[in-house]
Short mmCIF file of C-alpha atoms in Angstrom, two decimals:
data_model
loop_
_atom_site.label_atom_id
_atom_site.label_comp_id
_atom_site.label_asym_id
_atom_site.label_seq_id
_atom_site.Cartn_x
_atom_site.Cartn_y
_atom_site.Cartn_z
CA MET A 23 121.67 107.74 131.58
CA VAL A 24 119.25 109.75 133.88
CA ARG A 25 121.84 109.76 136.71
CA LYS A 26 124.71 110.91 134.39
CA SER A 27 122.57 113.66 133.25
CA GLY A 28 122.39 115.05 136.78
CA CYS A 29 118.43 115.36 136.66
CA LYS A 30 116.80 115.08 139.95
CA LYS A 31 113.50 116.05 139.49
CA ILE A 32 111.73 113.59 137.32
CA LEU A 33 107.81 113.92 135.97
CA LEU A 34 107.01 110.33 135.21
CA PHE A 35 104.32 109.12 132.86
CA SER A 36 103.38 105.55 132.83
CA ARG A 37 100.61 103.00 133.29
CA LYS A 38 99.71 102.03 137.14
CA LEU A 39 102.78 99.44 138.34
CA GLU A 40 100.42 96.47 138.89
CA ARG A 41 99.56 96.49 135.28
CA LEU A 42 103.13 96.30 134.18
CA ASP A 43 105.37 93.40 133.42
CA ALA A 44 108.50 92.87 135.58
CA GLY A 45 111.18 94.46 132.88
CA VAL A 46 108.84 97.71 132.81
CA ARG A 47 108.84 97.69 136.59
CA ASP A 48 112.51 97.44 136.86
CA VAL A 49 112.74 100.56 134.66
CA LEU A 50 110.68 102.52 136.70
CA HIS A 51 111.98 101.23 139.90
CA SER A 52 115.54 102.41 138.58
CA LEU A 53 113.81 106.01 138.28
CA ARG A 54 112.55 105.86 141.94
CA GLU A 55 114.87 108.13 143.54
CA GLN A 56 114.92 110.91 141.05
CA THR A 57 111.05 110.76 140.46
CA ALA A 58 109.40 113.74 141.86
CA TYR A 59 105.75 113.27 140.48
CA VAL A 60 104.00 110.28 138.71
CA VAL A 61 101.11 110.26 136.29
CA ASP A 62 99.89 106.61 135.95
CA ASP A 63 96.32 106.94 135.20
CA ILE A 64 96.32 108.02 131.51
CA ARG A 65 93.59 106.43 129.69
CA PRO A 66 93.57 105.38 125.88
CA GLU A 67 92.85 108.29 123.70
CA PRO A 68 93.75 111.04 126.18
CA ASP A 69 91.51 114.20 125.96
CA LEU A 70 92.28 117.70 126.54
CA THR A 71 90.31 117.95 129.78
CA GLU A 72 92.11 115.14 131.61
CA LEU A 73 95.61 116.71 130.31
CA ASN A 74 94.59 120.17 131.56
CA LYS A 75 93.84 118.86 134.95
CA ILE A 76 97.52 117.18 134.93
CA ILE A 77 98.99 120.60 134.14
CA GLU A 78 97.03 122.31 137.18
CA HIS A 79 98.30 119.52 139.33
CA ILE A 80 101.82 120.25 138.51
CA SER A 81 101.91 124.00 137.93
CA GLY A 82 103.55 124.68 141.12
CA ARG A 83 106.13 121.99 141.13
CA SER A 84 109.81 121.87 139.83
CA PHE A 85 110.97 119.63 137.21
CA ASP A 86 114.25 119.10 135.15
CA LEU A 87 113.25 116.04 132.92
CA VAL A 88 110.02 114.18 131.83
CA VAL A 89 110.16 110.38 131.42
CA ALA A 90 107.48 108.41 129.58
CA VAL A 91 107.34 104.82 129.65
CA GLY A 92 104.45 103.30 127.88
CA GLY A 93 102.34 102.99 124.64
CA GLY A 94 101.25 105.94 122.49
CA SER A 95 98.81 107.18 124.78
CA VAL A 96 101.20 107.45 127.57
CA ILE A 97 103.99 109.21 125.31
CA ASP A 98 101.57 111.29 123.66
CA SER A 99 100.38 112.71 126.86
CA ALA A 100 103.85 113.23 128.22
CA LYS A 101 104.57 115.29 125.28
CA ALA A 102 101.44 117.46 125.41
CA VAL A 103 101.58 117.99 129.11
CA MET A 104 105.30 118.82 128.91
CA ALA A 105 104.47 121.54 126.26
CA GLY A 106 101.74 122.87 128.33
CA TYR A 107 103.70 122.93 131.59
CA ALA A 108 106.88 124.60 130.03
CA ASN A 109 105.03 127.27 128.22
CA HIS A 110 102.17 128.13 131.13
CA ALA A 111 99.67 127.05 128.69
CA ASP A 112 96.49 124.87 128.36
CA MET A 113 95.78 122.35 125.92
CA LYS A 114 93.50 124.59 123.74
CA ASP A 115 96.53 126.70 123.56
CA LEU A 116 98.57 123.94 122.28
CA PHE A 117 96.09 123.04 119.43
CA GLN A 118 95.80 126.82 118.57
CA HIS A 119 99.38 128.14 118.86
CA ALA A 120 101.59 125.00 119.00
CA SER A 121 103.97 126.43 116.28
CA GLU A 122 104.75 129.44 118.42
CA PHE A 123 105.58 127.42 121.61
CA LYS A 124 109.24 127.70 122.34
CA ASN A 125 109.96 126.33 125.96
CA ARG A 126 110.35 122.74 126.72
CA LEU A 127 111.89 120.26 129.05
CA PRO A 128 114.12 117.32 127.97
CA LEU A 129 111.78 114.08 127.52
CA ILE A 130 113.01 110.73 127.35
CA ALA A 131 110.39 108.30 125.56
CA ILE A 132 110.61 104.46 126.41
CA PRO A 133 107.95 102.74 124.23
CA THR A 134 106.45 99.46 125.52
CA THR A 135 104.57 98.68 122.33
CA SER A 136 105.72 98.43 118.71
CA GLY A 137 103.26 100.71 116.96
CA THR A 138 102.91 104.24 117.39
CA GLY A 139 106.31 105.71 116.48
CA SER A 140 105.40 108.63 118.80
CA GLU A 141 109.08 108.45 120.43
CA VAL A 142 110.49 109.80 116.93
CA THR A 143 107.78 112.07 115.79
CA ARG A 144 106.89 115.82 116.31
CA ALA A 145 103.12 114.92 116.89
CA ALA A 146 100.94 114.04 119.60
CA ALA A 147 97.39 112.52 118.87
CA LEU A 148 94.89 114.16 121.45
CA THR A 149 90.88 114.06 121.73
CA CYS A 150 89.51 117.39 121.48
CA GLN A 151 85.81 118.00 121.90
CA GLY A 152 85.34 114.17 121.38
CA VAL A 153 87.30 114.09 118.28
CA LYS A 154 90.67 112.59 117.98
CA GLN A 155 93.26 114.67 116.07
CA PRO A 156 97.08 115.42 115.88
CA VAL A 157 98.81 118.34 117.01
CA PHE A 158 102.26 118.95 115.57
CA SER A 159 105.31 121.23 117.03
CA ASP A 160 109.06 120.68 116.93
CA ILE A 161 109.06 120.84 120.72
CA LEU A 162 107.13 117.48 120.66
CA TYR A 163 110.20 115.93 119.78
CA PRO A 164 111.61 113.65 122.57
CA SER A 165 114.99 114.34 123.27
CA THR A 166 115.83 110.73 123.54
CA ALA A 167 114.24 107.43 122.35
CA ILE A 168 115.29 104.43 124.16
CA ILE A 169 114.00 101.10 122.13
CA ASP A 170 114.26 97.89 123.91
CA PRO A 171 112.14 95.25 122.52
CA GLU A 172 112.03 93.16 125.57
CA LEU A 173 109.59 95.69 126.82
CA THR A 174 106.92 94.65 124.30
CA ARG A 175 107.25 90.97 124.92
CA SER A 176 104.11 91.20 127.37
CA CYS A 177 101.63 92.59 125.02
CA PRO A 178 98.63 90.30 124.28
CA PRO A 179 97.95 89.37 120.74
CA MET A 180 95.19 91.89 119.93
CA LEU A 181 97.38 94.66 121.21
CA THR A 182 100.22 93.38 119.30
CA ALA A 183 98.23 93.19 116.05
CA SER A 184 96.60 96.84 116.81
CA CYS A 185 99.93 98.27 117.18
CA GLY A 186 101.56 96.47 114.33
CA PHE A 187 98.98 97.61 111.98
CA ASP A 188 99.68 101.03 113.08
CA VAL A 189 103.28 100.38 111.98
CA LEU A 190 101.98 99.02 108.64
CA ALA A 191 99.79 102.09 108.07
CA HIS A 192 102.53 104.82 109.10
CA ALA A 193 104.60 103.12 106.29
CA VAL A 194 102.06 102.68 103.68
CA GLU A 195 100.70 106.02 104.40
CA SER A 196 104.02 107.63 104.11
CA LEU A 197 104.69 106.05 100.53
CA MET A 198 101.15 107.32 99.51
CA HIS A 199 101.77 110.95 100.97
CA ARG A 200 102.08 113.86 98.65
CA ASN A 201 105.27 114.89 100.53
CA ALA A 202 107.06 111.52 100.19
CA ASN A 203 110.59 111.80 99.45
CA PRO A 204 113.80 109.55 99.07
CA ILE A 205 114.39 109.57 102.95
CA SER A 206 111.14 108.85 103.98
CA GLU A 207 110.34 106.31 101.14
CA SER A 208 113.48 104.32 102.18
CA LEU A 209 112.55 104.24 105.79
CA ALA A 210 108.85 103.15 104.80
CA LYS A 211 110.05 100.40 102.62
CA ASP A 212 112.32 98.94 105.21
CA ALA A 213 109.30 98.91 107.68
CA VAL A 214 107.05 97.12 105.35
CA ARG A 215 109.70 94.75 104.53
CA LEU A 216 110.10 93.84 108.33
CA CYS A 217 106.42 93.50 108.72
CA VAL A 218 106.14 91.38 105.65
CA LYS A 219 108.65 88.97 107.26
CA PHE A 220 107.87 89.26 110.92
CA PHE A 221 104.35 90.83 111.67
CA ARG A 222 102.48 87.36 111.71
CA GLN A 223 105.36 85.73 113.48
CA VAL A 224 105.11 88.08 116.59
CA TYR A 225 101.49 87.58 116.62
CA ASP A 226 101.55 84.04 116.55
CA CYS A 227 104.57 83.57 118.75
CA PRO A 228 104.72 86.50 121.13
CA TYR A 229 108.16 85.68 122.89
CA ASP A 230 109.91 85.13 119.70
CA ALA A 231 112.86 87.68 120.26
CA GLU A 232 113.94 88.05 116.79
CA ALA A 233 110.19 88.98 115.71
CA ARG A 234 109.81 91.48 118.62
CA THR A 235 113.15 92.78 117.73
CA ALA A 236 112.29 93.30 114.03
CA MET A 237 109.01 95.02 114.79
CA SER A 238 110.46 97.37 117.28
CA GLU A 239 112.75 98.45 114.58
CA ALA A 240 109.90 98.55 111.89
CA SER A 241 107.83 100.75 114.25
CA VAL A 242 110.88 103.13 114.65
CA LYS A 243 111.62 103.36 110.80
CA ALA A 244 107.79 103.93 110.01
CA GLY A 245 107.77 106.63 112.89
CA MET A 246 110.55 108.46 111.14
CA ALA A 247 109.05 108.01 107.82
CA ILE A 248 105.89 109.85 108.91
CA ALA A 249 108.06 112.40 110.62
CA SER A 250 109.76 113.22 107.17
CA SER A 251 106.46 112.87 105.20
CA GLY A 252 103.42 112.54 107.20
CA CYS A 253 100.14 110.45 107.57
CA SER A 254 97.30 110.39 104.98
CA ALA A 255 93.93 108.59 104.09
CA ALA A 256 93.81 105.51 106.65
CA HIS A 257 94.62 107.95 109.58
CA ALA A 258 91.80 110.13 108.43
CA PHE A 259 89.27 107.51 108.89
CA SER A 260 90.76 106.07 111.95
CA TYR A 261 90.29 109.08 114.07
CA ARG A 262 86.56 109.32 113.87
CA LEU A 263 86.24 105.55 114.28
CA SER A 264 88.47 105.73 117.61
CA SER A 265 86.74 108.84 118.84
CA ASP A 266 83.05 108.09 118.06
CA TYR A 267 83.04 104.15 118.36
CA GLY A 268 86.10 103.36 120.72
CA ILE A 269 88.17 101.38 118.13
CA PRO A 270 91.67 100.84 118.98
CA HIS A 271 93.70 103.27 116.96
CA GLY A 272 95.71 100.48 114.84
CA GLU A 273 92.77 98.56 114.49
CA ALA A 274 91.12 101.35 112.83
CA CYS A 275 93.96 102.45 110.88
CA ALA A 276 93.90 98.96 109.24
CA PHE A 277 90.30 99.37 108.02
CA LEU A 278 91.12 101.26 104.78
CA LEU A 279 94.47 100.20 104.21
CA ASP A 280 94.41 97.11 101.84
CA GLY A 281 91.61 99.11 99.84
CA LEU A 282 93.93 101.90 99.60
CA VAL A 283 96.68 100.10 98.31
CA SER A 284 94.15 98.52 95.74
CA LEU A 285 93.02 102.23 94.79
CA CYS A 286 96.34 103.36 94.37
CA THR A 287 97.12 100.45 92.11
CA GLU A 288 94.10 101.19 90.01
CA TYR A 289 94.89 105.02 89.79
CA ASP A 290 98.75 104.75 88.35
CA GLY A 291 101.68 102.17 88.39
CA ARG A 292 103.33 103.77 91.47
CA MET A 293 101.82 101.22 94.02
CA ASP A 294 102.82 98.26 91.57
CA SER A 295 106.51 99.51 91.59
CA ILE A 296 106.62 99.91 95.54
CA ALA A 297 105.01 96.49 95.91
CA MET A 298 107.62 94.79 93.55
CA GLU A 299 110.39 96.52 95.51
CA ILE A 300 109.12 95.22 98.88
CA GLY A 301 108.72 91.59 97.63
CA PHE A 302 105.50 91.47 95.93
CA ASP A 303 104.39 90.65 92.12
CA ASN A 304 102.24 93.85 92.00
CA GLY A 305 99.87 96.15 94.14
CA ILE A 306 96.95 93.74 94.23
CA ALA A 307 99.14 91.04 95.68
CA PHE A 308 100.23 93.54 98.46
CA SER A 309 96.77 94.65 99.15
CA LYS A 310 95.45 90.84 99.30
CA TRP A 311 98.43 90.07 101.89
CA ILE A 312 97.24 93.12 103.94
CA LEU A 313 93.63 91.66 104.04
CA GLU A 314 94.69 88.09 104.72
CA LEU A 315 96.83 89.41 107.47
CA LYS A 316 93.76 91.28 109.04
CA ARG A 317 91.78 87.96 108.86
CA HIS A 318 94.42 85.92 110.65
CA MET A 319 94.50 88.27 113.41
CA HIS A 320 90.71 88.71 113.71
CA ILE A 321 90.65 92.45 112.80
CA ARG A 322 87.26 93.77 112.29
CA ASN A 323 86.86 94.87 108.68
CA SER A 324 83.52 96.41 108.09
CA MET A 325 81.67 99.50 109.58
CA GLY A 326 79.09 97.26 110.79
CA GLU A 327 81.47 95.20 112.95
CA PHE A 328 82.72 98.54 114.24
CA GLY A 329 79.35 99.11 115.31
CA VAL A 330 78.53 101.85 113.00
CA ALA A 331 74.82 101.80 112.17
CA GLN A 332 73.78 102.38 108.61
CA GLY A 333 72.54 105.73 108.88
CA GLU A 334 75.90 106.93 110.47
CA GLU A 335 77.99 105.52 107.63
CA ALA A 336 77.69 108.57 105.35
CA ASP A 337 78.71 110.98 108.23
CA LEU A 338 81.64 109.05 108.65
CA VAL A 339 82.65 108.89 105.09
CA SER A 340 81.92 112.57 104.84
CA ALA A 341 83.96 113.45 107.75
CA CYS A 342 86.97 111.29 106.54
CA VAL A 343 86.90 113.25 103.06
CA ASP A 344 86.59 116.51 104.74
CA SER A 345 89.63 115.68 106.67
CA LEU A 346 92.81 117.86 106.22
CA ILE A 347 94.74 114.62 106.73
CA LEU A 348 93.15 113.08 103.68
CA LYS A 349 94.45 116.18 101.57
CA ASN A 350 97.80 114.69 102.19
CA HIS A 351 97.22 111.46 99.78
CA TYR A 352 99.20 111.93 96.58
CA PHE A 353 96.01 112.19 94.62
CA PRO A 354 92.26 113.38 95.34
CA ILE A 355 90.23 110.84 97.18
CA THR A 356 86.52 111.22 96.63
CA GLU A 357 83.63 109.96 98.89
CA GLU A 358 82.73 107.50 95.75
CA MET A 359 86.28 106.11 96.05
CA ILE A 360 85.92 105.40 100.12
CA TRP A 361 82.66 103.88 99.64
CA LYS A 362 84.15 101.55 96.98
CA ILE A 363 86.99 100.57 99.25
CA THR A 364 84.90 100.21 102.31
CA GLY A 365 82.61 97.37 100.29
CA ARG A 366 79.58 99.66 99.80
CA PHE A 367 79.83 99.57 96.03
#
């Protein structure tokens, strides 16, 4: 594809070669002749200072294509740097004026995890002044997404679990979003059905090709669902857990997920209806399935397990309730509700 496009100067984002499995290394080797610059030292939860340094290093160079091969941090970094480079701007400008950015380079996103869905969204999750938060712009949409489940086979169980819960969170939050619509709901329900059938299987049997393929499909569909509607409550809490306590994003998203499903079930009949459509008797059965899955995969499930001290709990809950992302939920969520579903009450 790259050769046919005529692109000769690739800005490549990936992890270091020695950390990659053979399939991903083969992809990178195939791009070797056209690669003009490689960024392979992206850390999880990339911050603006780190990305600004990359923009400074490449500012005098010429590129005609960006390729990102990796997980969410790699793809989000590539999207952000591409936007800054193409618009002669830094990351602060991107956060403040993303909607005004017009210039872009074509970007090919090749995910090596089944989780973030970044390859099909207009968002990049970045750390700004120690707090993880998303930035949105149409120019952040990748030009092309290449989904190869074989590239996810080497993911260890905990990474598979964390990324899978990110998929599930995207789908469930999209269904809870005030901007949910027939397209986002259809995609999200399909993603949940695939998770119900294959998520535990891919965790227990990492080399199961059918399960890997299904979770790759679920990731893309959930990503397309949030691209159409958006994220809400679980992500509002997760960003602070990741920023302040170093919790992997998907694991942080999982924390409130079963509780939110229960909360929605108590609030009205909407979650019962959704749960029955995806194969559960009711919303509570859906919530219990999520909780059991968390336990099976050894996902931490209390603020204490995350390392949150008792004196810090209230600040974390307040930050969640104040988050603009939480306002996307289809009914108002109060601090008392958050305390309830975290097990405090």
